[in-house]
Amino acid sequence: MKRLLPLLAFAAALLAGCATPPPPRPGLAPEKRYSASELLALKPSAFEWRATSVDGERELREREMATLKARLMLPAGPERDAALPAILDAVAVFNTEVDAARPLLLQALPTLGSRDPETQRAVLTAAHTFYAREAAPLLEPLLPQLTQTKPFAIAAYTLLQADPGAADRLRLRVPAQFPAWADDARLTALMQRLQPSAAVPPPLPELLAAPLRTGYAAIFSLQRPGREVMGLALVRAADGRFVRDADGQLFAQPQLARALTHLPGTITNGNTPQGLFTLVGAGTATNPWIGPTPYLHSKLPIEGTVAEFEHADTPQLPAWSEAVYESFLPPAWRSWAPIKEAWLAGRAGRDDILLHGTVVNPDYYRGASYFPGTPSAGCMVSHETWDPATGRLVSSGQLRLAQAYAAASGREDLAGYLVVVEVPGEGPVTPAEALALVTAAGR
């Protein structure tokens, strides 16, 4: 399926995460932060984005396609080697030059061990996204040369994607190559993947009813394993009850938590990790590539301090530890490894994982299992509709979610929590399914 995206919009998100701003530019407005009352006063018609109009999108596409094609035509040598990460990131955006970039990537793999870790990450991420089967024979001999755990883990996940039977070999290689692997969050997550558990997850209603910290609102993002379909975001008010619409129906906003790379949550630009986040406000990013609709600002453990998770700044707070993370969870969930992916992701250095809207044209994903969702750099994305003639926002699932949360929080600073949890099953998570879980939770 063709997935031609409005280019700069998604390229920057893929390269830099959801909100990390680019270097300051003249005329670029500073980030706007929102209080709850300011969020509640907003209307979709207040926002417009030229890149979502037909003319604006065409301009961006033509400019970026010209740059990509020029780089693809570079002769073999240092200049093309230096441009390869940008080429592969652009291929992930356009998805129209996948075949043209394939030989460049395959030629680069045998000598990738001598390149810097960031180049290794970019090349191996592209291999995972597009070329796993072709790259697999070259990855096995490359593994001993990958001394940094991030590139090694990406290569290992790519091998697994091409050949699940590689799990046994990788399970032996990890401790042999990295004797202290248990101290590394990425390798811990990889070893968990290599030793899948048959354990049954704890009852989800217990998690939905858990106080986290009393008196704070929370968003629960229910996602399917694999992240190939739309999930649902529910809002639990500060009083512990889940929000209903005016007609009494459970508030449930479709939301996609799938990354374009489809890497696990402990890897840069991977899927949104499962687990607990803190919510610390709302804003419009200074990075223009995710659009103008206010995002909800979530932080992972480590990225956010213990004080930001407790929403209290007192000198008695402990330092971050797994036990501190577990203290937010109900007892039955504290030993469930998958819900600690957010803890591992924070330890691995992931950040800037937000709840935001999208300026990506969903029609480029028509036919995908997650349509009308648009993959991101690892954030949670709600669908938005933009007028193709004017670039003005027509409707916004993100604004709907942000305003439901603002109304439920009872706090102008929007302090609260986010829990991302996978729900077994097939197909998109449905409102009826969510209602049954909330009812079982007594909320």
CSV table of C-alpha atoms in Angstrom, one decimal:
chain,number,residue,atom,x,y,z
A,1,MET,CA,0.0,0.0,0.0
A,2,LYS,CA,1.3,3.5,-0.8
A,3,ARG,CA,1.8,5.7,2.2
A,4,LEU,CA,2.8,9.1,0.8
A,5,LEU,CA,2.7,11.4,3.8
A,6,PRO,CA,2.8,15.2,4.1
A,7,LEU,CA,6.4,15.1,4.3
A,8,LEU,CA,8.1,17.4,6.6
A,9,ALA,CA,5.3,16.8,9.1
A,10,PHE,CA,6.1,13.1,9.6
A,11,ALA,CA,9.8,13.2,8.8
A,12,ALA,CA,10.6,15.5,11.7
A,13,ALA,CA,8.4,13.5,14.0
A,14,LEU,CA,10.2,10.3,13.0
A,15,LEU,CA,13.6,11.9,13.4
A,16,ALA,CA,13.1,13.8,16.6
A,17,GLY,CA,10.3,12.3,18.5
A,18,CYS,CA,6.9,13.9,18.9
A,19,ALA,CA,7.7,17.2,20.6
A,20,THR,CA,11.4,17.9,20.7
A,21,PRO,CA,11.7,21.3,19.1
A,22,PRO,CA,14.0,22.1,16.2
A,23,PRO,CA,16.6,24.8,16.6
A,24,PRO,CA,14.9,28.2,17.1
A,25,ARG,CA,14.0,30.0,13.9
A,26,PRO,CA,13.1,33.6,13.3
A,27,GLY,CA,9.4,34.0,13.4
A,28,LEU,CA,8.7,30.7,15.1
A,29,ALA,CA,6.2,31.3,17.9
A,30,PRO,CA,7.1,30.0,21.4
A,31,GLU,CA,5.3,27.1,22.8
A,32,LYS,CA,1.9,27.9,24.2
A,33,ARG,CA,1.0,26.1,27.4
A,34,TYR,CA,-2.7,25.7,28.4
A,35,SER,CA,-4.6,25.7,31.6
A,36,ALA,CA,-7.7,23.5,31.9
A,37,SER,CA,-10.0,26.5,31.4
A,38,GLU,CA,-8.1,27.6,28.3
A,39,LEU,CA,-8.4,24.2,26.8
A,40,LEU,CA,-12.1,24.0,27.5
A,41,ALA,CA,-12.6,27.3,25.7
A,42,LEU,CA,-11.0,26.2,22.4
A,43,LYS,CA,-13.0,25.4,19.2
A,44,PRO,CA,-11.7,23.3,16.2
A,45,SER,CA,-12.2,26.4,14.0
A,46,ALA,CA,-9.4,28.2,15.9
A,47,PHE,CA,-6.8,26.1,14.2
A,48,GLU,CA,-5.5,25.9,10.6
A,49,TRP,CA,-2.4,24.3,9.1
A,50,ARG,CA,-1.3,25.0,5.6
A,51,ALA,CA,0.4,21.6,5.1
A,52,THR,CA,-3.0,19.9,5.4
A,53,SER,CA,-4.4,21.8,2.4
A,54,VAL,CA,-4.0,20.4,-1.1
A,55,ASP,CA,-1.7,23.2,-2.2
A,56,GLY,CA,0.4,23.2,1.0
A,57,GLU,CA,0.8,19.4,0.9
A,58,ARG,CA,1.9,19.4,-2.7
A,59,GLU,CA,4.5,22.1,-2.1
A,60,LEU,CA,6.1,20.1,0.7
A,61,ARG,CA,5.9,16.8,-1.1
A,62,GLU,CA,7.6,18.1,-4.3
A,63,ARG,CA,10.4,19.8,-2.3
A,64,GLU,CA,11.1,16.8,-0.2
A,65,MET,CA,10.8,14.3,-3.0
A,66,ALA,CA,13.4,16.3,-5.0
A,67,THR,CA,15.8,16.2,-2.1
A,68,LEU,CA,15.3,12.4,-1.6
A,69,LYS,CA,15.8,11.6,-5.3
A,70,ALA,CA,19.0,13.7,-5.5
A,71,ARG,CA,20.4,11.9,-2.5
A,72,LEU,CA,19.5,8.5,-4.0
A,73,MET,CA,21.5,9.4,-7.1
A,74,LEU,CA,24.7,10.2,-5.2
A,75,PRO,CA,27.6,7.9,-6.3
A,76,ALA,CA,29.0,5.5,-3.8
A,77,GLY,CA,31.4,7.2,-1.4
A,78,PRO,CA,31.6,9.2,1.7
A,79,GLU,CA,29.0,11.7,0.7
A,80,ARG,CA,26.3,9.0,0.1
A,81,ASP,CA,27.4,7.2,3.3
A,82,ALA,CA,26.9,10.4,5.3
A,83,ALA,CA,23.5,11.0,3.6
A,84,LEU,CA,22.2,7.4,4.2
A,85,PRO,CA,20.4,8.0,7.5
A,86,ALA,CA,18.5,11.0,6.0
A,87,ILE,CA,17.7,8.9,2.9
A,88,LEU,CA,16.3,6.1,4.9
A,89,ASP,CA,14.3,8.4,7.2
A,90,ALA,CA,12.8,10.0,4.1
A,91,VAL,CA,12.0,6.6,2.5
A,92,ALA,CA,10.1,5.8,5.7
A,93,VAL,CA,8.0,9.0,5.0
A,94,PHE,CA,7.5,8.7,1.3
A,95,ASN,CA,7.4,4.9,1.0
A,96,THR,CA,7.7,5.3,-2.8
A,97,GLU,CA,11.5,4.7,-3.1
A,98,VAL,CA,11.7,1.6,-0.9
A,99,ASP,CA,13.2,-0.5,-3.8
A,100,ALA,CA,15.7,2.2,-4.8
A,101,ALA,CA,17.0,2.4,-1.2
A,102,ARG,CA,17.2,-1.3,-0.6
A,103,PRO,CA,20.6,-1.9,-2.2
A,104,LEU,CA,22.1,1.1,-0.4
A,105,LEU,CA,21.0,-0.4,2.9
A,106,LEU,CA,22.2,-3.9,2.1
A,107,GLN,CA,25.6,-2.6,0.9
A,108,ALA,CA,26.0,-0.6,4.2
A,109,LEU,CA,25.2,-3.5,6.6
A,110,PRO,CA,28.5,-5.5,6.3
A,111,THR,CA,30.6,-2.4,7.4
A,112,LEU,CA,28.0,-0.9,9.8
A,113,GLY,CA,30.0,-2.0,12.8
A,114,SER,CA,32.5,0.7,12.1
A,115,ARG,CA,29.9,3.5,11.9
A,116,ASP,CA,28.8,5.6,14.8
A,117,PRO,CA,25.9,4.4,17.0
A,118,GLU,CA,23.4,7.0,15.6
A,119,THR,CA,24.1,5.9,12.0
A,120,GLN,CA,23.8,2.3,13.1
A,121,ARG,CA,20.4,3.1,14.7
A,122,ALA,CA,19.0,4.8,11.6
A,123,VAL,CA,20.1,2.0,9.2
A,124,LEU,CA,19.0,-0.8,11.4
A,125,THR,CA,15.7,0.9,12.1
A,126,ALA,CA,15.0,1.1,8.3
A,127,ALA,CA,16.0,-2.6,8.1
A,128,HIS,CA,13.4,-3.4,10.7
A,129,THR,CA,10.7,-1.3,9.1
A,130,PHE,CA,11.1,-2.4,5.4
A,131,TYR,CA,13.9,-4.9,4.8
A,132,ALA,CA,13.9,-7.5,7.6
A,133,ARG,CA,13.9,-10.6,5.4
A,134,GLU,CA,16.6,-9.3,3.0
A,135,ALA,CA,18.7,-7.9,5.8
A,136,ALA,CA,18.6,-11.0,8.1
A,137,PRO,CA,21.5,-12.9,6.6
A,138,LEU,CA,23.7,-9.9,7.0
A,139,LEU,CA,22.6,-9.1,10.5
A,140,GLU,CA,23.8,-12.3,12.2
A,141,PRO,CA,27.5,-11.8,11.5
A,142,LEU,CA,27.1,-8.1,12.3
A,143,LEU,CA,25.8,-8.7,15.9
A,144,PRO,CA,29.3,-9.2,17.5
A,145,GLN,CA,30.4,-5.8,16.1
A,146,LEU,CA,27.5,-3.9,17.7
A,147,THR,CA,28.9,-2.9,21.0
A,148,GLN,CA,26.1,-0.4,21.9
A,149,THR,CA,22.9,-2.0,23.2
A,150,LYS,CA,20.5,0.2,21.2
A,151,PRO,CA,21.7,-0.9,17.8
A,152,PHE,CA,22.2,-4.4,19.0
A,153,ALA,CA,18.6,-4.6,20.2
A,154,ILE,CA,17.2,-3.2,17.0
A,155,ALA,CA,19.2,-5.8,15.0
A,156,ALA,CA,18.0,-8.5,17.2
A,157,TYR,CA,14.3,-7.5,16.8
A,158,THR,CA,14.8,-7.4,13.1
A,159,LEU,CA,16.2,-10.9,13.1
A,160,LEU,CA,13.3,-12.1,15.1
A,161,GLN,CA,10.9,-10.4,12.7
A,162,ALA,CA,12.5,-12.3,9.8
A,163,ASP,CA,13.0,-15.6,11.6
A,164,PRO,CA,11.3,-16.2,14.9
A,165,GLY,CA,13.6,-19.3,15.3
A,166,ALA,CA,16.4,-16.9,15.9
A,167,ALA,CA,15.2,-16.5,19.5
A,168,ASP,CA,17.2,-19.4,20.8
A,169,ARG,CA,20.5,-18.1,19.3
A,170,LEU,CA,19.8,-14.6,20.6
A,171,ARG,CA,19.0,-15.9,24.1
A,172,LEU,CA,22.5,-17.3,24.3
A,173,ARG,CA,24.2,-14.4,22.6
A,174,VAL,CA,22.9,-11.6,24.8
A,175,PRO,CA,24.6,-12.7,28.0
A,176,ALA,CA,27.7,-13.8,26.2
A,177,GLN,CA,28.1,-10.5,24.5
A,178,PHE,CA,26.8,-8.3,27.3
A,179,PRO,CA,27.5,-10.1,30.7
A,180,ALA,CA,25.8,-7.2,32.6
A,181,TRP,CA,22.7,-7.3,30.4
A,182,ALA,CA,20.3,-7.3,33.3
A,183,ASP,CA,21.4,-3.7,34.2
A,184,ASP,CA,20.5,-2.5,30.7
A,185,ALA,CA,16.8,-1.6,30.2
A,186,ARG,CA,16.8,-2.4,26.4
A,187,LEU,CA,18.5,-5.8,26.9
A,188,THR,CA,16.1,-6.6,29.8
A,189,ALA,CA,13.2,-6.0,27.5
A,190,LEU,CA,14.8,-8.0,24.7
A,191,MET,CA,15.4,-11.0,27.0
A,192,GLN,CA,11.7,-10.8,28.1
A,193,ARG,CA,10.7,-11.0,24.5
A,194,LEU,CA,13.1,-13.9,23.9
A,195,GLN,CA,11.5,-15.8,26.8
A,196,PRO,CA,7.8,-15.3,26.3
A,197,SER,CA,5.6,-16.0,29.3
A,198,ALA,CA,2.4,-18.1,29.2
A,199,ALA,CA,1.2,-16.3,32.3
A,200,VAL,CA,-2.3,-14.9,32.3
A,201,PRO,CA,-2.5,-11.1,32.8
A,202,PRO,CA,-4.0,-9.8,36.0
A,203,PRO,CA,-7.7,-8.7,35.9
A,204,LEU,CA,-7.9,-5.5,33.9
A,205,PRO,CA,-10.8,-4.1,36.0
A,206,GLU,CA,-8.5,-4.0,39.0
A,207,LEU,CA,-6.1,-1.7,37.1
A,208,LEU,CA,-9.0,0.5,35.9
A,209,ALA,CA,-10.2,0.9,39.5
A,210,ALA,CA,-6.7,1.4,41.0
A,211,PRO,CA,-6.4,4.9,42.6
A,212,LEU,CA,-2.8,5.4,41.2
A,213,ARG,CA,-2.8,8.5,43.5
A,214,THR,CA,-6.1,9.6,45.0
A,215,GLY,CA,-7.7,12.8,43.7
A,216,TYR,CA,-6.1,12.9,40.3
A,217,ALA,CA,-7.8,12.2,36.9
A,218,ALA,CA,-6.3,9.6,34.6
A,219,ILE,CA,-6.5,8.6,31.0
A,220,PHE,CA,-6.5,4.8,30.2
A,221,SER,CA,-5.3,4.0,26.7
A,222,LEU,CA,-6.5,0.5,25.8
A,223,GLN,CA,-4.5,-1.0,22.9
A,224,ARG,CA,-4.2,-4.4,21.2
A,225,PRO,CA,-1.0,-6.4,21.3
A,226,GLY,CA,0.8,-5.7,18.0
A,227,ARG,CA,-0.7,-2.2,17.7
A,228,GLU,CA,-2.1,-2.9,14.2
A,229,VAL,CA,-5.6,-1.6,15.0
A,230,MET,CA,-7.1,1.4,16.7
A,231,GLY,CA,-7.3,1.5,20.5
A,232,LEU,CA,-9.5,3.6,22.7
A,233,ALA,CA,-8.7,6.3,25.3
A,234,LEU,CA,-11.0,6.5,28.3
A,235,VAL,CA,-11.0,9.3,30.9
A,236,ARG,CA,-11.4,8.7,34.6
A,237,ALA,CA,-12.3,11.7,36.6
A,238,ALA,CA,-10.6,12.9,39.8
A,239,ASP,CA,-13.5,11.3,41.8
A,240,GLY,CA,-12.6,7.8,40.3
A,241,ARG,CA,-15.6,7.6,37.9
A,242,PHE,CA,-15.1,7.2,34.2
A,243,VAL,CA,-16.4,10.1,32.1
A,244,ARG,CA,-19.7,9.7,30.1
A,245,ASP,CA,-21.0,11.8,27.3
A,246,ALA,CA,-24.0,14.0,27.7
A,247,ASP,CA,-26.2,11.1,26.5
A,248,GLY,CA,-24.8,8.8,29.2
A,249,GLN,CA,-22.5,6.8,26.8
A,250,LEU,CA,-19.0,6.0,28.0
A,251,PHE,CA,-16.5,8.5,26.7
A,252,ALA,CA,-14.1,6.5,24.4
A,253,GLN,CA,-11.8,8.3,21.9
A,254,PRO,CA,-10.2,6.2,19.2
A,255,GLN,CA,-6.4,6.4,19.5
A,256,LEU,CA,-3.4,4.8,17.8
A,257,ALA,CA,-0.3,3.9,19.8
A,258,ARG,CA,1.7,2.4,16.9
A,259,ALA,CA,5.0,3.7,15.6
A,260,LEU,CA,5.9,3.7,11.9
A,261,THR,CA,9.1,1.7,12.8
A,262,HIS,CA,6.9,-0.8,14.8
A,263,LEU,CA,9.9,-1.3,17.2
A,264,PRO,CA,9.2,-2.1,20.8
A,265,GLY,CA,8.6,0.6,23.3
A,266,THR,CA,12.1,0.6,24.8
A,267,ILE,CA,13.6,1.6,21.4
A,268,THR,CA,13.8,5.2,20.1
A,269,ASN,CA,10.8,5.9,17.9
A,270,GLY,CA,9.2,2.6,18.8
A,271,ASN,CA,5.6,1.9,19.8
A,272,THR,CA,4.2,3.6,22.8
A,273,PRO,CA,5.3,1.5,25.8
A,274,GLN,CA,2.8,-0.1,28.1
A,275,GLY,CA,2.6,1.2,31.7
A,276,LEU,CA,2.3,4.3,33.8
A,277,PHE,CA,3.0,7.9,32.8
A,278,THR,CA,2.5,11.2,34.6
A,279,LEU,CA,0.5,14.0,32.9
A,280,VAL,CA,1.9,17.4,33.6
A,281,GLY,CA,-0.1,19.8,31.4
A,282,ALA,CA,-0.9,20.7,27.8
A,283,GLY,CA,0.8,22.7,25.1
A,284,THR,CA,1.2,23.4,21.4
A,285,ALA,CA,4.6,22.1,20.4
A,286,THR,CA,7.3,24.5,19.1
A,287,ASN,CA,8.2,21.6,16.7
A,288,PRO,CA,5.6,22.4,14.0
A,289,TRP,CA,5.4,18.9,12.6
A,290,ILE,CA,2.6,17.5,14.7
A,291,GLY,CA,0.2,20.3,14.1
A,292,PRO,CA,-1.3,23.1,16.2
A,293,THR,CA,-3.9,21.2,18.2
A,294,PRO,CA,-2.8,21.1,21.9
A,295,TYR,CA,-1.1,17.9,23.0
A,296,LEU,CA,-1.4,16.4,26.5
A,297,HIS,CA,2.1,16.3,28.0
A,298,SER,CA,3.0,12.9,29.4
A,299,LYS,CA,6.3,11.9,30.9
A,300,LEU,CA,7.9,8.5,31.5
A,301,PRO,CA,9.6,7.5,34.7
A,302,ILE,CA,13.1,9.0,34.9
A,303,GLU,CA,12.1,11.6,32.2
A,304,GLY,CA,9.7,12.8,34.9
A,305,THR,CA,10.9,13.1,38.4
A,306,VAL,CA,9.3,11.3,41.3
A,307,ALA,CA,7.9,14.7,42.4
A,308,GLU,CA,6.3,15.0,39.0
A,309,PHE,CA,4.7,11.6,39.4
A,310,GLU,CA,3.6,12.3,42.9
A,311,HIS,CA,2.5,15.8,41.9
A,312,ALA,CA,4.1,17.0,45.2
A,313,ASP,CA,7.4,18.5,45.8
A,314,THR,CA,8.6,17.5,49.2
A,315,PRO,CA,12.1,16.7,50.4
A,316,GLN,CA,11.0,13.3,51.7
A,317,LEU,CA,10.4,11.8,48.3
A,318,PRO,CA,12.5,8.7,47.5
A,319,ALA,CA,14.8,8.3,44.4
A,320,TRP,CA,13.4,6.5,41.4
A,321,SER,CA,13.3,2.7,41.7
A,322,GLU,CA,11.2,-0.1,40.4
A,323,ALA,CA,9.5,-0.3,43.8
A,324,VAL,CA,8.5,3.4,43.5
A,325,TYR,CA,7.0,2.7,40.1
A,326,GLU,CA,5.2,-0.4,41.4
A,327,SER,CA,3.7,1.7,44.2
A,328,PHE,CA,1.3,3.3,41.8
A,329,LEU,CA,0.0,0.0,40.6
A,330,PRO,CA,-2.6,-2.3,42.3
A,331,PRO,CA,-0.9,-5.3,44.0
A,332,ALA,CA,-2.0,-7.9,41.4
A,333,TRP,CA,-0.2,-5.9,38.6
A,334,ARG,CA,3.1,-5.2,40.4
A,335,SER,CA,4.7,-8.4,39.2
A,336,TRP,CA,3.3,-8.3,35.7
A,337,ALA,CA,6.4,-7.5,33.5
A,338,PRO,CA,4.5,-6.1,30.5
A,339,ILE,CA,3.1,-3.2,32.5
A,340,LYS,CA,6.6,-2.2,33.4
A,341,GLU,CA,7.6,-1.4,29.8
A,342,ALA,CA,7.2,2.3,30.6
A,343,TRP,CA,9.6,1.9,33.5
A,344,LEU,CA,12.2,0.2,31.2
A,345,ALA,CA,11.6,2.8,28.4
A,346,GLY,CA,12.3,5.6,30.9
A,347,ARG,CA,15.5,3.9,32.0
A,348,ALA,CA,16.4,3.5,28.3
A,349,GLY,CA,16.2,7.2,27.8
A,350,ARG,CA,12.9,7.5,25.9
A,351,ASP,CA,11.1,10.8,26.2
A,352,ASP,CA,8.7,13.1,24.4
A,353,ILE,CA,5.9,10.6,24.1
A,354,LEU,CA,2.7,12.7,23.9
A,355,LEU,CA,-1.0,12.5,23.2
A,356,HIS,CA,-1.5,14.6,20.1
A,357,GLY,CA,-3.4,15.1,16.9
A,358,THR,CA,-2.2,14.6,13.4
A,359,VAL,CA,-1.6,16.7,10.3
A,360,VAL,CA,-0.9,13.5,8.3
A,361,ASN,CA,-3.4,12.8,5.6
A,362,PRO,CA,-5.2,9.5,6.6
A,363,ASP,CA,-6.2,8.7,3.1
A,364,TYR,CA,-2.6,7.6,2.5
A,365,TYR,CA,-3.3,4.8,5.0
A,366,ARG,CA,-6.7,3.8,3.5
A,367,GLY,CA,-6.9,0.0,3.6
A,368,ALA,CA,-4.5,-0.3,6.5
A,369,SER,CA,-5.8,-2.2,9.5
A,370,TYR,CA,-5.5,0.9,11.7
A,371,PHE,CA,-7.1,3.4,9.2
A,372,PRO,CA,-8.0,6.2,9.8
A,373,GLY,CA,-5.1,6.2,12.3
A,374,THR,CA,-1.7,7.5,11.4
A,375,PRO,CA,1.5,6.0,12.9
A,376,SER,CA,3.8,8.3,14.7
A,377,ALA,CA,7.3,8.4,16.3
A,378,GLY,CA,5.9,6.5,19.3
A,379,CYS,CA,3.2,8.8,20.5
A,380,MET,CA,-0.6,8.3,21.0
A,381,VAL,CA,-2.4,9.9,18.1
A,382,SER,CA,-6.1,10.8,17.7
A,383,HIS,CA,-7.7,11.4,14.3
A,384,GLU,CA,-8.3,14.9,13.0
A,385,THR,CA,-10.1,16.1,9.9
A,386,TRP,CA,-8.7,19.2,8.1
A,387,ASP,CA,-10.4,21.1,5.3
A,388,PRO,CA,-8.3,20.3,2.1
A,389,ALA,CA,-9.1,23.7,0.6
A,390,THR,CA,-8.3,25.9,3.5
A,391,GLY,CA,-6.2,23.8,5.9
A,392,ARG,CA,-8.6,24.6,8.7
A,393,LEU,CA,-9.4,22.1,11.4
A,394,VAL,CA,-12.9,20.6,11.0
A,395,SER,CA,-13.0,18.1,13.8
A,396,SER,CA,-10.5,16.8,16.3
A,397,GLY,CA,-10.5,13.7,18.4
A,398,GLN,CA,-7.4,15.1,20.2
A,399,LEU,CA,-9.2,18.2,21.2
A,400,ARG,CA,-12.2,16.1,22.3
A,401,LEU,CA,-9.9,14.0,24.5
A,402,ALA,CA,-8.0,16.9,25.9
A,403,GLN,CA,-11.2,18.8,26.8
A,404,ALA,CA,-12.8,15.7,28.4
A,405,TYR,CA,-9.7,15.2,30.5
A,406,ALA,CA,-9.5,19.0,31.4
A,407,ALA,CA,-13.2,18.9,32.5
A,408,ALA,CA,-12.6,15.7,34.6
A,409,SER,CA,-9.3,16.7,36.2
A,410,GLY,CA,-10.7,19.6,38.4
A,411,ARG,CA,-7.2,21.1,38.2
A,412,GLU,CA,-6.0,24.1,36.2
A,413,ASP,CA,-2.6,22.6,35.9
A,414,LEU,CA,-4.0,19.3,34.4
A,415,ALA,CA,-1.8,17.1,36.7
A,416,GLY,CA,-2.8,13.5,36.5
A,417,TYR,CA,-1.9,10.1,35.0
A,418,LEU,CA,-1.9,8.1,31.9
A,419,VAL,CA,-1.9,4.3,31.8
A,420,VAL,CA,-1.3,2.5,28.5
A,421,VAL,CA,-2.3,-1.2,28.6
A,422,GLU,CA,-2.8,-3.9,26.0
A,423,VAL,CA,-6.1,-5.7,25.9
A,424,PRO,CA,-6.1,-9.2,24.4
A,425,GLY,CA,-8.5,-9.7,21.5
A,426,GLU,CA,-8.9,-9.2,17.7
A,427,GLY,CA,-9.8,-6.0,15.8
A,428,PRO,CA,-10.1,-2.5,17.1
A,429,VAL,CA,-10.9,-2.0,20.8
A,430,THR,CA,-14.7,-1.3,20.9
A,431,PRO,CA,-16.7,1.0,23.1
A,432,ALA,CA,-18.9,-2.0,24.2
A,433,GLU,CA,-15.7,-3.9,25.2
A,434,ALA,CA,-14.5,-0.8,27.1
A,435,LEU,CA,-17.9,-0.4,28.8
A,436,ALA,CA,-17.9,-4.0,30.0
A,437,LEU,CA,-14.4,-3.5,31.6
A,438,VAL,CA,-15.4,-0.3,33.3
A,439,THR,CA,-18.6,-1.8,34.6
A,440,ALA,CA,-16.6,-4.7,36.0
A,441,ALA,CA,-14.4,-2.2,37.7
A,442,GLY,CA,-17.4,-0.6,39.3
A,443,ARG,CA,-16.5,2.8,37.9
